[in-house]
Coordinates of C-alpha atoms in Angstrom, one line a residue:
Chain G
M282 CA 37.5 38.8 -2.1
V283 CA 38.6 36.5 0.8
T284 CA 40.2 33.2 -1.1
H285 CA 41.7 31.2 1.8
H286 CA 38.8 28.9 4.3
P287 CA 38.9 26.8 7.6
D288 CA 39.3 23.8 6.1
M289 CA 36.2 21.5 7.0
R290 CA 37.4 19.7 10.1
L291 CA 37.7 23.6 11.9
L292 CA 33.7 24.6 10.5
T293 CA 32.6 21.6 11.9
E294 CA 34.0 21.8 15.3
F295 CA 33.0 25.3 14.9
A296 CA 29.1 24.8 14.1
S297 CA 29.0 21.9 16.7
G298 CA 30.5 23.7 19.8
S299 CA 33.1 21.8 20.8
L300 CA 36.6 23.6 19.1
P301 CA 38.2 25.8 21.8
L302 CA 37.4 28.9 22.7
A303 CA 40.5 31.5 20.8
Q304 CA 40.0 29.3 17.9
S305 CA 36.6 29.9 17.9
A306 CA 37.6 33.1 18.0
A307 CA 39.6 33.7 14.6
I308 CA 36.9 31.5 13.4
S309 CA 34.2 33.6 13.4
V310 CA 35.8 36.8 12.9
H311 CA 36.8 34.6 9.3
L312 CA 32.9 35.6 8.9
H313 CA 33.0 38.4 9.4
F314 CA 34.5 38.6 6.1
C315 CA 33.2 36.1 4.3
S316 CA 29.7 35.0 3.8
H317 CA 31.7 31.6 1.9
C318 CA 31.6 30.2 5.0
K319 CA 28.6 32.2 6.6
R320 CA 26.5 29.7 4.1
Q321 CA 28.6 26.5 5.6
V322 CA 28.0 27.2 9.0
N323 CA 24.2 28.2 9.0
A324 CA 24.1 24.7 7.6
L325 CA 26.2 22.7 9.4
Q326 CA 24.0 24.5 12.0
D327 CA 21.4 23.3 10.7
M328 CA 22.3 19.3 10.9
G329 CA 23.1 19.3 14.4
A330 CA 19.0 21.2 14.2
E331 CA 17.7 18.2 12.9
M332 CA 19.7 15.9 15.3
F333 CA 18.5 18.1 17.9
D334 CA 15.0 17.5 16.5
T335 CA 15.0 13.9 16.4
L336 CA 16.8 13.6 20.2
Q337 CA 14.6 11.3 22.6
P338 CA 13.0 13.8 24.9
A339 CA 14.1 13.7 28.3
D340 CA 11.9 13.4 31.6
V341 CA 11.1 17.4 32.8
D342 CA 9.4 17.8 35.7
D343 CA 7.2 20.2 36.2
S344 CA 8.5 22.3 38.1
L345 CA 11.1 23.6 36.0
L346 CA 7.7 25.3 33.1
D347 CA 7.0 26.3 36.7
N348 CA 10.7 28.0 37.3
V349 CA 11.1 29.8 34.5
L350 CA 6.6 31.2 33.6
A351 CA 8.4 32.7 38.1
H352 CA 10.7 34.3 36.4
L353 CA 10.1 35.0 32.5
D354 CA 9.3 39.2 33.8
D355 CA 12.7 39.1 35.4
E356 CA 14.9 41.9 33.4
A357 CA 16.8 40.5 30.3
P358 CA 20.7 40.2 30.9
L359 CA 21.8 43.2 28.9
T360 CA 23.9 42.3 25.6
Y361 CA 26.1 43.3 23.7
A362 CA 26.6 40.8 20.8
S363 CA 26.1 42.6 17.1
S364 CA 25.1 45.7 18.7
A365 CA 28.2 47.9 18.2
A366 CA 29.1 47.1 14.5
I367 CA 29.6 50.8 14.0
D368 CA 33.6 50.9 13.6
E369 CA 34.8 49.0 10.6
S370 CA 36.5 46.3 12.5
P371 CA 33.9 42.8 13.6
V372 CA 33.1 43.4 17.1
L373 CA 34.2 40.2 18.1
V374 CA 37.8 41.7 18.7
Q375 CA 36.5 45.1 19.7
R376 CA 35.2 43.1 22.8
L377 CA 38.4 41.7 23.4
M378 CA 40.8 45.0 23.1
T379 CA 39.4 48.9 25.1
G380 CA 40.3 51.2 22.4
D381 CA 41.8 51.1 19.2
Y382 CA 45.0 48.9 18.5
K383 CA 47.0 52.0 19.4
D384 CA 46.0 51.5 23.1
L385 CA 46.7 48.3 23.2
K386 CA 49.7 46.6 24.8
W387 CA 52.3 45.6 21.8
S388 CA 55.8 44.3 22.6
R389 CA 58.9 44.7 20.1
I390 CA 60.0 41.7 19.2
N391 CA 62.1 43.6 15.5
K392 CA 61.8 46.4 14.3
A393 CA 59.6 45.3 11.0
L394 CA 56.9 43.0 14.1
Q395 CA 55.0 43.6 17.6
I396 CA 53.1 41.9 18.9
A397 CA 49.2 42.5 21.7
R398 CA 48.2 39.8 23.1
L399 CA 44.5 39.7 24.1
R400 CA 42.7 38.0 26.8
T401 CA 40.4 35.4 25.9
G402 CA 40.1 33.3 28.3
D403 CA 40.8 30.0 26.4
P404 CA 44.0 28.1 28.7
E405 CA 45.6 26.9 26.3
H406 CA 45.4 29.0 22.9
E407 CA 47.3 32.4 22.7
F408 CA 44.8 34.7 20.8
A409 CA 47.7 37.9 19.4
L410 CA 47.8 40.4 17.3
Y411 CA 49.9 40.3 15.0
H412 CA 51.4 44.3 13.3
I413 CA 53.9 43.8 11.4
K414 CA 55.6 46.8 9.1
A415 CA 55.1 47.9 5.2
G416 CA 57.6 45.7 3.4
G417 CA 59.0 44.0 6.7
S418 CA 58.8 39.6 7.4
I419 CA 58.2 37.8 10.6
P420 CA 61.4 36.0 11.0
C421 CA 61.1 32.3 10.2
H422 CA 59.9 30.5 13.0
S423 CA 58.0 27.6 13.2
H424 CA 56.0 25.6 16.1
K425 CA 55.1 22.7 18.6
G426 CA 50.6 22.5 17.3
T427 CA 48.9 24.7 15.6
E428 CA 49.2 28.4 14.0
L429 CA 45.5 30.0 12.8
T430 CA 46.5 32.8 11.1
L431 CA 43.2 35.3 10.2
V432 CA 44.3 38.8 8.3
L433 CA 42.3 41.6 9.6
E434 CA 44.4 44.6 7.7
G435 CA 46.8 44.8 5.0
S436 CA 48.2 41.9 3.1
F437 CA 51.1 39.6 4.0
S438 CA 53.3 36.5 2.1
D439 CA 54.4 33.9 2.2
E440 CA 56.5 30.7 0.7
E441 CA 53.3 29.6 -0.7
G442 CA 50.7 32.6 -1.7
V443 CA 49.6 36.0 -0.5
Y444 CA 46.5 36.1 1.8
H445 CA 44.5 39.4 2.3
Q446 CA 41.6 40.8 5.0
G447 CA 39.4 38.1 5.9
D448 CA 42.1 35.1 4.1
F449 CA 42.6 32.4 7.1
L450 CA 45.4 29.8 7.2
M451 CA 46.3 26.9 9.2
R452 CA 50.0 25.8 9.4
D453 CA 50.4 22.4 11.2
A454 CA 54.0 21.7 13.2
E455 CA 56.1 21.2 10.4
D456 CA 55.6 23.7 8.9
V457 CA 58.4 26.7 8.4
H458 CA 58.0 29.8 6.6
T459 CA 59.0 33.3 7.0
P460 CA 55.5 35.7 6.4
T461 CA 56.1 39.2 5.0
A462 CA 53.8 42.1 4.7
S463 CA 52.9 44.3 1.5
R464 CA 55.6 46.9 0.6
T465 CA 52.5 49.5 0.8
A466 CA 50.8 48.4 3.8
D467 CA 51.4 47.2 7.3
C468 CA 49.9 44.2 8.2
I469 CA 47.8 43.8 11.2
C470 CA 47.3 39.3 11.6
I471 CA 45.1 37.4 14.3
G472 CA 48.0 34.9 15.7
V473 CA 45.2 31.8 17.6
L474 CA 48.8 29.5 19.1
D475 CA 48.7 26.1 21.5
A476 CA 51.6 25.2 22.0
P477 CA 55.0 28.2 21.7
I478 CA 56.2 29.7 18.5
R479 CA 60.1 28.8 17.7
F480 CA 61.5 31.4 15.5
K481 CA 64.9 29.3 14.1
P482 CA 67.7 31.4 13.9
W483 CA 69.9 32.0 16.7
N484 CA 70.1 35.3 17.2
Y485 CA 65.9 34.9 17.8
R486 CA 66.1 32.6 20.3
L487 CA 66.6 35.3 23.2
L488 CA 63.3 37.0 22.0
N489 CA 61.5 33.7 22.8
P490 CA 59.7 35.1 25.7
F491 CA 58.2 37.2 24.2
L492 CA 56.7 34.3 22.1
Q493 CA 56.1 31.6 24.6
L494 CA 52.3 30.7 25.3
Q495 CA 51.2 32.5 27.7
A496 CA 47.8 30.6 29.3
S497 CA 46.1 34.3 29.7
Chain T
M186 CA 26.2 24.4 -0.9
S187 CA 24.6 22.5 -4.2
E188 CA 22.3 23.6 -6.9
L189 CA 18.9 24.5 -6.8
P190 CA 17.1 21.2 -8.1
P191 CA 16.3 21.5 -11.9
E192 CA 13.2 23.2 -12.2
D193 CA 11.1 19.7 -13.5
D194 CA 12.0 18.4 -10.0
P195 CA 8.0 16.8 -9.0
D196 CA 8.7 17.3 -5.2
M197 CA 10.0 20.5 -5.0
Q198 CA 6.9 22.1 -7.9
A199 CA 3.8 20.0 -5.5
Q200 CA 5.7 21.8 -2.4
Q201 CA 5.5 25.2 -4.1
N202 CA 2.1 24.5 -5.3
V203 CA 0.3 23.0 -2.1
Q204 CA 2.8 26.6 0.3
P205 CA 4.6 29.4 -1.2
N206 CA 7.2 29.9 0.8
I207 CA 6.4 28.1 3.8
K208 CA 9.0 24.8 4.9
V209 CA 6.7 21.5 3.9
N210 CA 9.3 19.4 5.5
A211 CA 9.0 15.1 5.4
E212 CA 7.0 16.1 9.2
G213 CA 4.4 18.4 7.7
K214 CA 3.5 21.5 9.3
R215 CA 5.6 20.6 12.5
D216 CA 8.7 23.9 11.9
D217 CA 5.5 26.3 10.8
E218 CA 4.0 25.5 14.3
W219 CA 6.2 26.3 16.4
S220 CA 7.6 28.6 14.0
Q221 CA 3.8 30.9 14.9
C222 CA 4.0 29.9 17.8
L223 CA 7.7 31.9 18.9
Q224 CA 5.7 34.6 17.0
V225 CA 2.5 34.6 19.0
I226 CA 5.1 34.2 22.4
A227 CA 6.7 37.9 20.7
N228 CA 3.9 39.4 19.8
K229 CA 2.2 38.8 22.5
R230 CA 4.5 38.1 25.5
D231 CA 1.6 34.8 25.5
R232 CA 2.8 33.0 28.7
A233 CA -0.4 29.7 27.2
A234 CA 1.6 29.2 24.2
F235 CA 4.9 30.3 25.9
A236 CA 3.8 27.0 27.9
R237 CA 2.4 25.2 25.0
L238 CA 6.3 25.0 23.6
F239 CA 8.0 24.6 26.6
K240 CA 6.7 21.5 26.9
H241 CA 7.6 20.6 23.5
F242 CA 11.1 22.0 23.7
A243 CA 12.3 21.3 27.2
P244 CA 12.1 18.0 27.6
L245 CA 14.9 18.4 23.9
V246 CA 17.0 20.9 25.9
K247 CA 16.9 18.8 28.5
A248 CA 18.4 16.0 26.2
F249 CA 20.5 18.2 24.5
A250 CA 22.1 19.0 28.2
M251 CA 22.1 14.8 29.6
S252 CA 24.5 14.1 25.8
G253 CA 26.9 16.7 27.2
S254 CA 29.7 16.5 29.3
P255 CA 29.0 14.7 32.4
L256 CA 30.2 17.9 33.6
A257 CA 27.8 20.4 32.2
A258 CA 25.0 17.0 32.4
S259 CA 25.1 17.0 36.2
H260 CA 23.7 20.4 35.1
A261 CA 20.3 19.7 32.8
D262 CA 17.9 21.0 34.7
E263 CA 19.9 24.7 35.4
L264 CA 20.7 24.6 32.1
V265 CA 16.5 24.0 30.6
Q266 CA 15.4 27.0 32.8
E267 CA 18.2 29.3 31.7
V268 CA 17.8 28.4 27.4
M269 CA 13.9 28.4 28.4
L270 CA 14.3 31.9 29.5
K271 CA 16.2 33.0 26.7
V272 CA 14.1 32.5 24.0
W273 CA 11.2 34.0 25.5
Q274 CA 14.2 37.1 26.6
K275 CA 15.0 37.3 22.8
A276 CA 11.6 36.5 20.9
D277 CA 11.5 39.7 19.4
G278 CA 14.7 38.8 17.4
Y279 CA 13.3 35.0 16.1
N280 CA 12.9 36.0 12.2
P281 CA 11.2 32.6 10.3
R282 CA 12.3 33.5 6.9
K283 CA 15.7 32.8 8.2
A284 CA 15.6 29.6 10.4
A285 CA 13.2 26.9 11.0
A286 CA 12.3 27.6 15.2
S287 CA 14.0 24.4 16.3
T288 CA 17.1 25.7 14.2
W289 CA 17.1 28.5 16.0
I290 CA 16.1 27.0 20.1
Y291 CA 19.2 24.5 19.3
T292 CA 21.9 27.0 19.0
I293 CA 20.6 28.9 21.8
A294 CA 20.9 25.9 23.4
R295 CA 24.2 25.3 22.4
N296 CA 24.9 28.1 23.1
C297 CA 24.1 28.7 26.7
R298 CA 25.7 24.3 27.3
T299 CA 29.1 26.7 25.7
D300 CA 28.7 28.8 28.2
M301 CA 28.1 26.8 30.6
Y302 CA 30.8 24.3 30.5
R303 CA 32.9 27.1 30.1
R304 CA 31.6 29.0 33.2
L305 CA 31.5 25.4 35.5
Q306 CA 35.4 25.3 33.9
K307 CA 36.0 28.8 35.5
F308 CA 37.2 30.3 32.6
D309 CA 37.3 33.7 33.2
T310 CA 36.4 34.7 29.9
P311 CA 35.3 38.3 28.5
L312 CA 33.4 36.5 25.8
A313 CA 30.1 34.4 26.2
A314 CA 29.2 32.6 22.9
E315 CA 26.8 35.2 20.8
D316 CA 30.0 36.9 21.1
I317 CA 31.1 34.4 19.0
W318 CA 28.4 32.6 16.5
V319 CA 26.6 36.3 15.9
E320 CA 23.1 35.3 14.6
Q321 CA 24.8 35.4 11.3
E322 CA 22.6 37.5 8.9
E323 CA 21.3 36.4 5.7
E324 CA 21.0 39.6 3.0
E325 CA 19.8 37.6 0.0
P326 CA 16.1 36.4 0.2
F327 CA 16.8 33.7 -2.4
V328 CA 19.6 32.1 -0.4
A329 CA 17.8 32.1 3.3
V330 CA 14.5 30.5 1.3
Q331 CA 17.5 27.7 -0.1
Q332 CA 18.6 27.2 2.7
R333 CA 15.5 26.2 4.0
R334 CA 15.0 24.0 1.7
N335 CA 18.8 22.4 2.4
A336 CA 17.3 22.1 6.2
A337 CA 14.5 19.7 4.9
R338 CA 16.6 17.4 2.8
V339 CA 19.5 17.6 5.1
R340 CA 16.6 15.6 7.4
E341 CA 15.4 13.8 5.1
M342 CA 18.9 12.2 4.1
L343 CA 20.1 11.9 8.2
T344 CA 17.4 9.3 8.4
Q345 CA 19.2 7.0 5.9
L346 CA 23.0 7.0 6.8
P347 CA 25.0 4.6 7.0
Q348 CA 25.3 3.8 11.3
E349 CA 28.6 3.9 11.3
Q350 CA 28.8 7.7 10.4
A351 CA 25.2 9.0 12.4
Q352 CA 27.3 7.5 15.1
I353 CA 30.3 10.3 14.7
L354 CA 27.7 13.7 13.8
A355 CA 25.9 12.4 16.5
K356 CA 29.0 12.4 19.1
V357 CA 30.8 15.5 17.3
Y358 CA 26.8 17.3 17.7
M359 CA 25.0 15.7 20.3
E360 CA 27.9 15.6 22.4
G361 CA 30.1 17.9 21.5
K362 CA 32.4 16.3 21.0
S363 CA 36.3 17.5 18.8
H364 CA 36.6 15.3 16.2
S365 CA 39.9 14.0 17.9
E366 CA 37.9 13.2 21.4
V367 CA 35.6 11.1 19.1
A368 CA 38.7 8.9 17.8
E369 CA 39.5 8.6 21.2
D370 CA 36.0 7.1 22.2
L371 CA 36.1 5.1 19.5
E372 CA 39.6 3.8 18.8
L373 CA 39.2 4.3 16.3
P374 CA 42.3 6.7 13.7
L375 CA 41.3 11.0 13.5
G376 CA 41.7 9.5 10.0
T377 CA 38.8 7.7 9.9
V378 CA 36.7 10.3 12.0
K379 CA 37.3 12.4 9.7
S380 CA 36.9 11.1 7.1
R381 CA 33.6 9.5 7.6
V382 CA 32.4 13.3 9.1
R383 CA 34.1 13.6 5.0
L384 CA 31.3 11.2 3.4
A385 CA 28.9 12.1 5.5
M386 CA 28.3 15.9 4.5
Q387 CA 29.5 14.5 0.9
K388 CA 25.7 12.7 1.2
L389 CA 23.9 15.4 3.2
Q390 CA 25.0 17.3 0.2
I391 CA 26.8 20.3 3.0
M392 CA 30.2 21.9 2.1
T393 CA 30.6 20.0 -0.6
D394 CA 33.2 22.5 -2.0
Q395 CA 35.5 23.0 1.1
R396 CA 38.4 21.1 1.1

């Protein structure tokens, strides 16, 4: 049961199309798990549609219709969206990975934590998978911008709560926290960062290059 | 999401008496006409029906394109063609029980506009808008019906929003701006923009339970 959701601003910007790509991807994965937010997004889209419907129509040259009519028989480009839902993991995540979790290029941060970046093409945000070993923690850290987290598998907890599959969190720059995976299972999360993450203890400073924002 | 109107709601009863299971909104059967039109396009590959639909929706798609970023606006005609071609190609995926025709076409326009913007900015991405906005399946027919009633109510309420809220919603949806971009545009604090959106949503009875 999903209990942590994106806030209203995120859902509105998602539905209206202004949310950056990597953040939209994280919201999209949340919707895969959360029918509550799915309905909210549907309602928000309905609202966009009503506004669309009452726009002042613009002049469209007749040649445009002729042009489109002439192309109606062109073969439609192949689309893959929502067709490959055989596997359990969200389609979008499958699209971003080639193969399985184990085939990704994981960077080892410490005994408990590995990170694999996935390329979304978003120039301002990093989209990465975090694999936290059962019982392990992500070193205490803070960050400059916003950090979005979504639990894909397993669960983790921090100073403020416990988060299970599908749960969504947004942390601001001031928040300092130490996420810890449950003792019984490894945890895989999506993390979307818009600024470099900074670890607190001095001995992790050397590791920071791994966690610098990588505009992919 | 709000509760369904109570059973003694006279408006709702009147609607149900006239045409059960069909969305009837303030503008009568308009949505229905286009729903049927889309189904004729899907089933019969009817070009005349498509031309009719084009004449109604292409000017709206173009207006939508032109209210977006200047970069996308300068490609408005291209966007119109792309969207309308998609409508033809994907018509058999349209489900009138799930969405009004205008909602379905709006989401295609939004997707194409977003993709086009990223393309023009030379984003190199493996994701298309359709991967992000996966068409949301609604398993429960009850919810689908409720959703369509909500849409009818939203339409009516939109016209009654105070100007300062309507203006912000238009910027968010039609201009495709983030809350902070709207704040910058209107020289308002971000908090003011957020709270006006929230107020508008409350009036429209959308997301009243979201933080």
